[in-house]
């Protein structure tokens, strides 16, 4: 895992490095929500590979949330087969019946009946199309899957990092609207479901807490 900005660096708000950092974090969250980590990735996290990212989050005011995920990573050492435990937790939380799990789809929280492929998925598909983005063939998830939405958000921050100040204003406004209208309005409910599910490790509940707090922080940032 490589990072363009060293941990411990205090970044000025609205700097290119600041936006690059948010893009990297969004991409990391997206990867974690798309599928459970393999043995090599878990070993790297336990060896400290996630520490720079968690340090960035702590520096951004999310010390408690980042610390909880760090503790969950450290706690994986108690399992004989941590990957299998996380895979089981991933399935319990995100792949089970949506009525009894923390389904990572906006439609499950923003529609009256809590179904799939509703208006949020259609809106997200339109956003991807307007941005000229198509999902890889192996991705069979609806467009309103949290991993897809975080990947889209990462693209917005990469765009910000490359723009001049004038262009940034429009892009940042769009990111703020996306966070408000498509993410922050359902992530708290998703987070609550994660906290009340029976899992072996606190890894995914801690991840859900961190993602929710991160998106709220980013939304507040757009209003500054």
CSV table of N, CA, C and O in Angstrom, one decimal, residues 80-204:
chain,number,residue,atom,x,y,z
A,80,UNK,N,-7.6,-18.2,15.3
A,80,UNK,CA,-6.7,-19.1,14.6
A,80,UNK,C,-6.7,-18.9,13.1
A,80,UNK,O,-5.6,-18.9,12.4
A,81,UNK,N,-7.9,-18.5,12.5
A,81,UNK,CA,-8.0,-18.2,11.1
A,81,UNK,C,-8.8,-16.9,11.0
A,81,UNK,O,-10.0,-16.9,10.7
A,82,UNK,N,-8.1,-15.8,11.1
A,82,UNK,CA,-8.8,-14.5,11.1
A,82,UNK,C,-9.6,-14.2,9.8
A,82,UNK,O,-10.6,-13.6,9.8
A,83,UNK,N,-9.0,-14.7,8.7
A,83,UNK,CA,-9.7,-14.4,7.4
A,83,UNK,C,-11.0,-15.1,7.4
A,83,UNK,O,-12.0,-14.5,6.9
A,84,UNK,N,-11.1,-16.3,7.8
A,84,UNK,CA,-12.4,-17.0,7.8
A,84,UNK,C,-13.4,-16.4,8.7
A,84,UNK,O,-14.6,-16.3,8.4
A,85,UNK,N,-12.9,-15.9,9.9
A,85,UNK,CA,-13.8,-15.2,10.8
A,85,UNK,C,-14.4,-14.0,10.2
A,85,UNK,O,-15.6,-13.7,10.3
A,86,UNK,N,-13.5,-13.2,9.5
A,86,UNK,CA,-14.0,-12.0,8.9
A,86,UNK,C,-14.9,-12.3,7.7
A,86,UNK,O,-15.8,-11.5,7.4
A,87,UNK,N,-14.6,-13.3,7.0
A,87,UNK,CA,-15.4,-13.7,5.9
A,87,UNK,C,-16.8,-14.1,6.4
A,87,UNK,O,-17.8,-13.7,5.7
A,88,UNK,N,-16.9,-14.8,7.5
A,88,UNK,CA,-18.2,-15.1,8.1
A,88,UNK,C,-18.9,-13.9,8.5
A,88,UNK,O,-20.2,-13.7,8.3
A,89,UNK,N,-18.2,-13.0,9.2
A,89,UNK,CA,-18.8,-11.7,9.6
A,89,UNK,C,-19.3,-10.9,8.4
A,89,UNK,O,-20.4,-10.3,8.5
A,90,UNK,N,-18.5,-10.8,7.4
A,90,UNK,CA,-18.9,-10.1,6.1
A,90,UNK,C,-20.2,-10.7,5.6
A,90,UNK,O,-21.1,-9.9,5.2
A,91,UNK,N,-20.3,-12.0,5.5
A,91,UNK,CA,-21.5,-12.6,5.0
A,91,UNK,C,-22.7,-12.3,5.9
A,91,UNK,O,-23.8,-12.0,5.5
A,92,UNK,N,-22.5,-12.4,7.2
A,92,UNK,CA,-23.6,-12.2,8.2
A,92,UNK,C,-24.1,-10.8,8.1
A,92,UNK,O,-25.3,-10.5,8.0
A,93,UNK,N,-23.2,-9.8,8.0
A,93,UNK,CA,-23.6,-8.4,7.9
A,93,UNK,C,-24.1,-7.9,6.6
A,93,UNK,O,-25.2,-7.3,6.5
A,94,UNK,N,-23.4,-8.3,5.5
A,94,UNK,CA,-23.7,-7.7,4.3
A,94,UNK,C,-24.3,-8.5,3.2
A,94,UNK,O,-24.7,-8.0,2.1
A,95,UNK,N,-24.3,-9.8,3.4
A,95,UNK,CA,-24.8,-10.7,2.3
A,95,UNK,C,-26.1,-11.5,2.7
A,95,UNK,O,-26.6,-12.3,1.9
A,96,UNK,N,-26.6,-11.3,3.9
A,96,UNK,CA,-27.7,-12.0,4.4
A,96,UNK,C,-29.0,-11.3,4.0
A,96,UNK,O,-29.0,-10.2,3.3
A,97,UNK,N,-30.1,-11.8,4.4
A,97,UNK,CA,-31.4,-11.2,4.1
A,97,UNK,C,-31.4,-9.7,4.5
A,97,UNK,O,-31.1,-9.4,5.7
A,98,UNK,N,-31.7,-8.8,3.6
A,98,UNK,CA,-31.6,-7.4,3.9
A,98,UNK,C,-32.5,-7.0,5.1
A,98,UNK,O,-32.2,-6.0,5.8
A,99,UNK,N,-33.5,-7.7,5.4
A,99,UNK,CA,-34.4,-7.3,6.5
A,99,UNK,C,-33.7,-7.6,7.9
A,99,UNK,O,-34.1,-7.1,8.9
A,100,UNK,N,-32.7,-8.5,7.9
A,100,UNK,CA,-32.1,-8.9,9.1
A,100,UNK,C,-30.6,-8.7,9.1
A,100,UNK,O,-29.9,-9.3,9.9
A,101,UNK,N,-30.1,-7.9,8.2
A,101,UNK,CA,-28.7,-7.6,8.1
A,101,UNK,C,-28.4,-6.1,7.9
A,101,UNK,O,-29.4,-5.3,7.8
A,102,UNK,N,-27.2,-5.8,7.8
A,102,UNK,CA,-26.8,-4.4,7.5
A,102,UNK,C,-26.4,-4.3,6.0
A,102,UNK,O,-25.3,-4.1,5.6
A,103,UNK,N,-27.4,-4.5,5.2
A,103,UNK,CA,-27.2,-4.5,3.7
A,103,UNK,C,-26.6,-3.2,3.3
A,103,UNK,O,-27.1,-2.1,3.7
A,104,UNK,N,-25.5,-3.2,2.5
A,104,UNK,CA,-24.8,-2.0,2.2
A,104,UNK,C,-25.3,-1.3,0.9
A,104,UNK,O,-24.6,-0.8,0.1
A,105,UNK,N,-26.7,-1.2,0.8
A,105,UNK,CA,-27.3,-0.6,-0.3
A,105,UNK,C,-28.2,0.6,0.1
A,105,UNK,O,-29.0,0.4,1.0
A,106,UNK,N,-28.0,1.7,-0.5
A,106,UNK,CA,-28.8,2.9,-0.1
A,106,UNK,C,-30.3,2.6,-0.2
A,106,UNK,O,-31.1,3.1,0.6
A,107,UNK,N,-30.7,1.9,-1.3
A,107,UNK,CA,-32.1,1.6,-1.5
A,107,UNK,C,-32.8,0.9,-0.3
A,107,UNK,O,-34.0,1.1,0.0
A,108,UNK,N,-32.1,0.2,0.5
A,108,UNK,CA,-32.6,-0.6,1.6
A,108,UNK,C,-33.0,0.4,2.8
A,108,UNK,O,-33.7,0.0,3.7
A,109,UNK,N,-32.5,1.6,2.7
A,109,UNK,CA,-32.7,2.5,3.8
A,109,UNK,C,-33.6,3.7,3.4
A,109,UNK,O,-34.2,4.4,4.3
A,110,UNK,N,-33.6,4.0,2.1
A,110,UNK,CA,-34.2,5.3,1.7
A,110,UNK,C,-35.5,5.1,0.9
A,110,UNK,O,-36.1,6.0,0.4
A,111,UNK,N,-36.0,3.8,0.9
A,111,UNK,CA,-37.3,3.5,0.3
A,111,UNK,C,-38.2,3.0,1.3
A,111,UNK,O,-37.8,2.4,2.3
A,112,UNK,N,-39.5,3.2,1.1
A,112,UNK,CA,-40.5,2.8,2.1
A,112,UNK,C,-40.5,1.4,2.5
A,112,UNK,O,-40.6,1.0,3.6
A,113,UNK,N,-40.3,0.5,1.5
A,113,UNK,CA,-40.3,-0.9,1.8
A,113,UNK,C,-38.9,-1.5,2.0
A,113,UNK,O,-38.8,-2.7,2.2
A,114,UNK,N,-37.9,-0.7,1.9
A,114,UNK,CA,-36.6,-1.2,2.1
A,114,UNK,C,-36.1,-2.2,1.1
A,114,UNK,O,-35.3,-3.1,1.4
A,115,UNK,N,-36.5,-2.0,-0.2
A,115,UNK,CA,-36.1,-3.0,-1.2
A,115,UNK,C,-34.8,-2.6,-1.9
A,115,UNK,O,-34.1,-1.6,-1.6
A,116,UNK,N,-34.5,-3.4,-2.9
A,116,UNK,CA,-33.3,-3.2,-3.7
A,116,UNK,C,-33.6,-2.5,-5.0
A,116,UNK,O,-34.8,-2.5,-5.5
A,117,UNK,N,-32.6,-2.0,-5.7
A,117,UNK,CA,-32.7,-1.4,-7.0
A,117,UNK,C,-33.8,-0.4,-7.2
A,117,UNK,O,-34.5,-0.3,-8.2
A,118,UNK,N,-34.0,0.5,-6.1
A,118,UNK,CA,-35.0,1.5,-6.2
A,118,UNK,C,-34.4,2.8,-6.6
A,118,UNK,O,-33.3,2.9,-7.3
A,119,UNK,N,-35.0,4.0,-6.3
A,119,UNK,CA,-34.6,5.3,-6.8
A,119,UNK,C,-33.1,5.6,-6.5
A,119,UNK,O,-32.4,6.1,-7.4
A,120,UNK,N,-32.6,5.3,-5.3
A,120,UNK,CA,-31.2,5.6,-5.1
A,120,UNK,C,-30.3,4.9,-6.0
A,120,UNK,O,-29.2,5.5,-6.4
A,121,UNK,N,-30.6,3.6,-6.4
A,121,UNK,CA,-29.7,2.9,-7.3
A,121,UNK,C,-29.8,3.5,-8.7
A,121,UNK,O,-28.8,3.6,-9.4
A,122,UNK,N,-31.0,4.0,-9.1
A,122,UNK,CA,-31.1,4.6,-10.4
A,122,UNK,C,-30.4,6.0,-10.4
A,122,UNK,O,-29.7,6.3,-11.4
A,123,UNK,N,-30.5,6.7,-9.4
A,123,UNK,CA,-29.8,8.0,-9.3
A,123,UNK,C,-28.2,7.8,-9.4
A,123,UNK,O,-27.5,8.5,-10.1
A,124,UNK,N,-27.8,6.8,-8.7
A,124,UNK,CA,-26.3,6.5,-8.6
A,124,UNK,C,-25.9,6.0,-10.0
A,124,UNK,O,-24.8,6.4,-10.5
A,125,UNK,N,-26.7,5.2,-10.7
A,125,UNK,CA,-26.3,4.7,-12.0
A,125,UNK,C,-26.2,5.9,-13.0
A,125,UNK,O,-25.3,6.0,-13.8
A,126,UNK,N,-27.1,6.9,-12.8
A,126,UNK,CA,-27.1,8.1,-13.6
A,126,UNK,C,-25.9,8.9,-13.4
A,126,UNK,O,-25.2,9.4,-14.3
A,127,UNK,N,-25.5,9.0,-12.1
A,127,UNK,CA,-24.2,9.7,-11.8
A,127,UNK,C,-23.0,9.1,-12.4
A,127,UNK,O,-22.2,9.8,-13.0
A,128,UNK,N,-23.0,7.8,-12.3
A,128,UNK,CA,-21.8,7.1,-13.0
A,128,UNK,C,-21.8,7.3,-14.5
A,128,UNK,O,-20.8,7.5,-15.1
A,129,UNK,N,-23.0,7.2,-15.1
A,129,UNK,CA,-23.1,7.4,-16.5
A,129,UNK,C,-22.6,8.8,-16.9
A,129,UNK,O,-21.9,9.0,-17.9
A,130,UNK,N,-23.1,9.8,-16.2
A,130,UNK,CA,-22.7,11.2,-16.5
A,130,UNK,C,-21.2,11.4,-16.3
A,130,UNK,O,-20.7,12.3,-17.0
A,131,UNK,N,-20.6,10.7,-15.4
A,131,UNK,CA,-19.2,10.8,-15.2
A,131,UNK,C,-18.4,9.9,-16.2
A,131,UNK,O,-17.1,9.9,-16.1
A,132,UNK,N,-19.1,9.2,-17.0
A,132,UNK,CA,-18.4,8.3,-17.9
A,132,UNK,C,-17.8,7.1,-17.3
A,132,UNK,O,-16.8,6.5,-17.8
A,133,UNK,N,-18.3,6.7,-16.1
A,133,UNK,CA,-17.8,5.6,-15.4
A,133,UNK,C,-18.7,4.3,-15.6
A,133,UNK,O,-19.9,4.4,-15.5
A,134,UNK,N,-18.1,3.2,-15.9
A,134,UNK,CA,-18.9,2.0,-15.9
A,134,UNK,C,-18.2,1.0,-15.0
A,134,UNK,O,-17.0,0.9,-14.8
A,135,UNK,N,-19.1,0.2,-14.3
A,135,UNK,CA,-18.6,-0.8,-13.4
A,135,UNK,C,-17.9,-2.0,-14.1
A,135,UNK,O,-18.4,-2.3,-15.2
A,136,UNK,N,-16.8,-2.5,-13.6
A,136,UNK,CA,-16.2,-3.7,-14.2
A,136,UNK,C,-17.2,-4.8,-14.3
A,136,UNK,O,-18.1,-4.9,-13.5
A,137,UNK,N,-17.0,-5.7,-15.3
A,137,UNK,CA,-17.9,-6.7,-15.6
A,137,UNK,C,-18.1,-7.7,-14.4
A,137,UNK,O,-19.1,-8.3,-14.2
A,138,UNK,N,-17.0,-7.8,-13.6
A,138,UNK,CA,-17.1,-8.8,-12.5
A,138,UNK,C,-17.8,-8.2,-11.3
A,138,UNK,O,-18.2,-8.9,-10.4
A,139,UNK,N,-18.2,-6.9,-11.4
A,139,UNK,CA,-18.9,-6.3,-10.3
A,139,UNK,C,-20.4,-6.4,-10.6
A,139,UNK,O,-20.9,-5.8,-11.5
A,140,UNK,N,-21.1,-7.3,-9.8
A,140,UNK,CA,-22.5,-7.6,-10.1
A,140,UNK,C,-23.4,-6.8,-9.1
A,140,UNK,O,-24.6,-7.0,-9.1
A,141,UNK,N,-22.9,-5.9,-8.4
A,141,UNK,CA,-23.6,-5.1,-7.4
A,141,UNK,C,-24.4,-4.0,-8.0
A,141,UNK,O,-24.0,-3.4,-9.0
A,142,UNK,N,-25.6,-3.6,-7.4
A,142,UNK,CA,-26.2,-2.4,-7.9
A,142,UNK,C,-25.4,-1.2,-7.7
A,142,UNK,O,-24.4,-1.2,-6.8
A,143,UNK,N,-25.7,-0.1,-8.4
A,143,UNK,CA,-24.9,1.1,-8.3
A,143,UNK,C,-24.9,1.8,-6.9
A,143,UNK,O,-24.0,2.6,-6.6
A,144,UNK,N,-25.9,1.5,-6.1
A,144,UNK,CA,-26.0,2.1,-4.8
A,144,UNK,C,-25.4,1.3,-3.7
A,144,UNK,O,-25.6,1.5,-2.5
A,145,UNK,N,-24.5,0.3,-4.1
A,145,UNK,CA,-23.7,-0.4,-3.1
A,145,UNK,C,-22.7,0.6,-2.5
A,145,UNK,O,-22.1,1.5,-3.2
A,146,UNK,N,-22.5,0.6,-1.2
A,146,UNK,CA,-21.6,1.5,-0.5
A,146,UNK,C,-20.2,1.5,-1.1
A,146,UNK,O,-19.6,2.6,-1.2
A,147,UNK,N,-19.7,0.4,-1.5
A,147,UNK,CA,-18.4,0.3,-2.1
A,147,UNK,C,-18.3,1.1,-3.4
A,147,UNK,O,-17.3,1.8,-3.7
A,148,UNK,N,-19.4,1.0,-4.2
A,148,UNK,CA,-19.4,1.8,-5.5
A,148,UNK,C,-19.5,3.3,-5.2
A,148,UNK,O,-18.8,4.1,-5.8
A,149,UNK,N,-20.3,3.6,-4.2
A,149,UNK,CA,-20.5,5.1,-3.9
A,149,UNK,C,-19.2,5.7,-3.3
A,149,UNK,O,-18.9,6.8,-3.6
A,150,UNK,N,-18.5,4.9,-2.5
A,150,UNK,CA,-17.2,5.4,-2.0
A,150,UNK,C,-16.2,5.5,-3.1
A,150,UNK,O,-15.3,6.5,-3.1
A,151,UNK,N,-16.2,4.6,-4.0
A,151,UNK,CA,-15.3,4.7,-5.1
A,151,UNK,C,-15.6,5.9,-6.0
A,151,UNK,O,-14.6,6.6,-6.4
A,152,UNK,N,-16.8,6.2,-6.2
A,152,UNK,CA,-17.2,7.4,-6.9
A,152,UNK,C,-16.8,8.7,-6.2
A,152,UNK,O,-16.3,9.6,-6.8
A,153,UNK,N,-16.9,8.7,-4.8
A,153,UNK,CA,-16.5,9.8,-4.0
A,153,UNK,C,-15.0,10.0,-4.1
A,153,UNK,O,-14.5,11.1,-4.2
A,154,UNK,N,-14.3,8.9,-4.2
A,154,UNK,CA,-12.8,9.0,-4.3
A,154,UNK,C,-12.4,9.7,-5.6
A,154,UNK,O,-11.5,10.5,-5.7
A,155,UNK,N,-13.2,9.4,-6.7
A,155,UNK,CA,-13.0,10.1,-8.0
A,155,UNK,C,-13.2,11.6,-7.9
A,155,UNK,O,-12.5,12.4,-8.5
A,156,UNK,N,-14.2,12.0,-7.1
A,156,UNK,CA,-14.4,13.4,-6.9
A,156,UNK,C,-13.3,14.1,-6.2
A,156,UNK,O,-12.9,15.2,-6.6
A,157,UNK,N,-12.7,13.4,-5.2
A,157,UNK,CA,-11.6,14.0,-4.5
A,157,UNK,C,-10.3,14.1,-5.4
A,157,UNK,O,-9.5,15.0,-5.3
A,158,UNK,N,-10.1,13.0,-6.2
A,158,UNK,CA,-9.0,13.1,-7.1
A,158,UNK,C,-9.2,14.2,-8.1
A,158,UNK,O,-8.2,14.9,-8.5
A,159,UNK,N,-10.4,14.5,-8.5
A,159,UNK,CA,-10.6,15.6,-9.4
A,159,UNK,C,-10.3,16.9,-8.8
A,159,UNK,O,-9.7,17.8,-9.3
A,160,UNK,N,-10.7,17.1,-7.5
A,160,UNK,CA,-10.5,18.3,-6.7
A,160,UNK,C,-9.0,18.5,-6.7
A,160,UNK,O,-8.5,19.7,-6.8
A,161,UNK,N,-8.2,17.5,-6.4
A,161,UNK,CA,-6.8,17.6,-6.2
A,161,UNK,C,-6.1,18.2,-7.5
A,161,UNK,O,-5.0,18.7,-7.4
A,162,UNK,N,-6.7,18.0,-8.6
A,162,UNK,CA,-6.1,18.4,-9.9
A,162,UNK,C,-6.6,19.8,-10.4
A,162,UNK,O,-6.1,20.3,-11.4
A,163,UNK,N,-7.6,20.4,-9.7
A,163,UNK,CA,-8.2,21.6,-10.2
A,163,UNK,C,-7.6,22.9,-9.6
A,163,UNK,O,-7.0,22.8,-8.5
A,164,UNK,N,-7.8,24.0,-10.2
A,164,UNK,CA,-7.5,25.3,-9.7
A,164,UNK,C,-8.6,25.7,-8.7
A,164,UNK,O,-9.7,25.1,-8.6
A,165,UNK,N,-8.4,26.8,-8.0
A,165,UNK,CA,-9.3,27.2,-6.9
A,165,UNK,C,-10.7,27.5,-7.5
A,165,UNK,O,-11.7,27.1,-6.8
A,166,UNK,N,-10.8,28.1,-8.6
A,166,UNK,CA,-12.1,28.4,-9.2
A,166,UNK,C,-12.9,27.2,-9.5
A,166,UNK,O,-14.1,27.1,-9.2
A,167,UNK,N,-12.3,26.2,-10.2
A,167,UNK,CA,-13.0,25.0,-10.5
A,167,UNK,C,-13.3,24.2,-9.3
A,167,UNK,O,-14.3,23.5,-9.3
A,168,UNK,N,-12.5,24.3,-8.3
A,168,UNK,CA,-12.8,23.5,-7.1
A,168,UNK,C,-14.1,23.8,-6.4
A,168,UNK,O,-14.7,22.9,-5.9
A,169,UNK,N,-14.5,25.1,-6.5
A,169,UNK,CA,-15.7,25.5,-5.9
A,169,UNK,C,-16.9,24.7,-6.4
A,169,UNK,O,-17.7,24.2,-5.6
A,170,UNK,N,-17.0,24.5,-7.7
A,170,UNK,CA,-18.1,23.8,-8.3
A,170,UNK,C,-18.1,22.3,-7.9
A,170,UNK,O,-19.1,21.7,-7.5
A,171,UNK,N,-16.9,21.7,-8.0
A,171,UNK,CA,-16.7,20.3,-7.7
A,171,UNK,C,-17.0,20.0,-6.2
A,171,UNK,O,-17.7,19.1,-5.9
A,172,UNK,N,-16.5,20.9,-5.3
A,172,UNK,CA,-16.8,20.7,-3.9
A,172,UNK,C,-18.2,20.8,-3.6
A,172,UNK,O,-18.8,20.1,-2.7
A,173,UNK,N,-18.9,21.7,-4.2
A,173,UNK,CA,-20.4,21.8,-4.0
A,173,UNK,C,-21.1,20.5,-4.4
A,173,UNK,O,-22.0,20.0,-3.7
A,174,UNK,N,-20.7,20.0,-5.6
A,174,UNK,CA,-21.2,18.7,-6.0
A,174,UNK,C,-21.0,17.6,-5.0
A,174,UNK,O,-21.8,16.7,-4.8
A,175,UNK,N,-19.7,17.5,-4.5
A,175,UNK,CA,-19.4,16.5,-3.5
A,175,UNK,C,-20.3,16.7,-2.3
A,175,UNK,O,-20.8,15.7,-1.7
A,176,UNK,N,-20.4,17.9,-1.8
A,176,UNK,CA,-21.3,18.2,-0.7
A,176,UNK,C,-22.7,17.7,-0.9
A,176,UNK,O,-23.3,17.1,0.0
A,177,UNK,N,-23.3,18.0,-2.1
A,177,UNK,CA,-24.6,17.5,-2.4
A,177,UNK,C,-24.7,16.0,-2.4
A,177,UNK,O,-25.7,15.4,-1.9
A,178,UNK,N,-23.7,15.4,-3.0
A,178,UNK,CA,-23.6,13.9,-3.0
A,178,UNK,C,-23.6,13.3,-1.6
A,178,UNK,O,-24.4,12.4,-1.3
A,179,UNK,N,-22.8,13.8,-0.8
A,179,UNK,CA,-22.7,13.3,0.6
A,179,UNK,C,-24.0,13.5,1.3
A,179,UNK,O,-24.5,12.6,2.0
A,180,UNK,N,-24.6,14.7,1.2
A,180,UNK,CA,-25.9,15.0,1.9
A,180,UNK,C,-27.0,14.1,1.4
A,180,UNK,O,-27.8,13.6,2.1
A,181,UNK,N,-27.2,14.0,0.0
A,181,UNK,CA,-28.3,13.4,-0.6
A,181,UNK,C,-28.2,11.9,-0.8
A,181,UNK,O,-29.3,11.2,-0.9
A,182,UNK,N,-27.0,11.4,-0.9
A,182,UNK,CA,-26.8,10.0,-1.2
A,182,UNK,C,-26.1,9.1,-0.2
A,182,UNK,O,-26.2,7.9,-0.3
A,183,UNK,N,-25.4,9.7,0.8
A,183,UNK,CA,-24.7,8.9,1.7
A,183,UNK,C,-25.1,9.2,3.2
A,183,UNK,O,-25.4,8.3,3.9
A,184,UNK,N,-24.9,10.5,3.6
A,184,UNK,CA,-25.1,10.8,5.0
A,184,UNK,C,-26.6,10.6,5.5
A,184,UNK,O,-26.8,10.6,6.7
A,185,UNK,N,-27.5,10.5,4.5
A,185,UNK,CA,-28.9,10.3,4.9
A,185,UNK,C,-29.3,8.8,5.2
A,185,UNK,O,-30.4,8.6,5.7
A,186,UNK,N,-28.4,7.9,5.0
A,186,UNK,CA,-28.7,6.5,5.3
A,186,UNK,C,-27.6,5.8,6.1
A,186,UNK,O,-27.8,4.8,6.7
A,187,UNK,N,-26.4,6.3,6.0
A,187,UNK,CA,-25.3,5.7,6.7
A,187,UNK,C,-25.5,5.5,8.2
A,187,UNK,O,-25.1,4.5,8.8
A,188,UNK,N,-26.1,6.5,8.9
A,188,UNK,CA,-26.4,6.3,10.4
A,188,UNK,C,-27.2,5.0,10.6
A,188,UNK,O,-26.9,4.3,11.6
A,189,UNK,N,-28.2,4.8,9.8
A,189,UNK,CA,-29.1,3.6,10.0
A,189,UNK,C,-28.2,2.3,9.7
A,189,UNK,O,-28.4,1.3,10.4
A,190,UNK,N,-27.4,2.4,8.6
A,190,UNK,CA,-26.5,1.3,8.3
A,190,UNK,C,-25.6,1.0,9.5
A,190,UNK,O,-25.4,-0.2,9.9
A,191,UNK,N,-25.0,2.0,10.0
A,191,UNK,CA,-24.1,1.9,11.1
A,191,UNK,C,-24.8,1.2,12.3
A,191,UNK,O,-24.2,0.4,13.0
A,192,UNK,N,-26.0,1.7,12.6
A,192,UNK,CA,-26.8,1.1,13.8
A,192,UNK,C,-27.0,-0.4,13.5
A,192,UNK,O,-26.9,-1.2,14.5
A,193,UNK,N,-27.3,-0.8,12.3
A,193,UNK,CA,-27.5,-2.2,12.1
A,193,UNK,C,-26.2,-3.0,12.3
A,193,UNK,O,-26.3,-4.1,12.8
A,194,UNK,N,-25.1,-2.4,11.9
A,194,UNK,CA,-23.9,-3.1,12.1
A,194,UNK,C,-23.6,-3.3,13.6
A,194,UNK,O,-23.0,-4.4,14.0
A,195,UNK,N,-23.9,-2.3,14.4
A,195,UNK,CA,-23.6,-2.4,15.8
A,195,UNK,C,-24.5,-3.5,16.5
A,195,UNK,O,-24.1,-4.0,17.6
A,196,UNK,N,-25.6,-3.8,16.0
A,196,UNK,CA,-26.6,-4.7,16.6
A,196,UNK,C,-26.6,-6.1,16.0
A,196,UNK,O,-27.5,-6.9,16.3
A,197,UNK,N,-25.6,-6.4,15.2
A,197,UNK,CA,-25.5,-7.7,14.6
A,197,UNK,C,-24.5,-8.6,15.3
A,197,UNK,O,-23.6,-8.1,15.9
A,198,UNK,N,-24.8,-9.9,15.3
A,198,UNK,CA,-23.9,-10.8,16.1
A,198,UNK,C,-22.7,-11.2,15.2
A,198,UNK,O,-22.9,-11.9,14.2
A,199,UNK,N,-21.5,-10.7,15.5
A,199,UNK,CA,-20.3,-11.0,14.7
A,199,UNK,C,-19.2,-11.5,15.7
A,199,UNK,O,-19.2,-11.2,16.9
A,200,UNK,N,-18.2,-12.2,15.1
A,200,UNK,CA,-17.1,-12.6,15.9
A,200,UNK,C,-16.1,-11.5,16.3
A,200,UNK,O,-15.5,-11.5,17.4
A,201,UNK,N,-15.9,-10.6,15.3
A,201,UNK,CA,-14.9,-9.6,15.5
A,201,UNK,C,-15.6,-8.2,15.4
A,201,UNK,O,-16.6,-8.1,14.6
A,202,UNK,N,-15.1,-7.2,16.1
A,202,UNK,CA,-15.7,-5.9,16.0
A,202,UNK,C,-15.2,-5.1,14.8
A,202,UNK,O,-15.4,-3.9,14.6
A,203,UNK,N,-14.4,-5.8,13.9
A,203,UNK,CA,-13.8,-5.1,12.7
A,203,UNK,C,-14.9,-4.4,11.9
A,203,UNK,O,-14.7,-3.2,11.6
A,204,UNK,N,-15.9,-5.1,11.4
A,204,UNK,CA,-16.8,-4.4,10.5
A,204,UNK,C,-17.7,-3.4,11.2
A,204,UNK,O,-18.0,-2.3,10.7
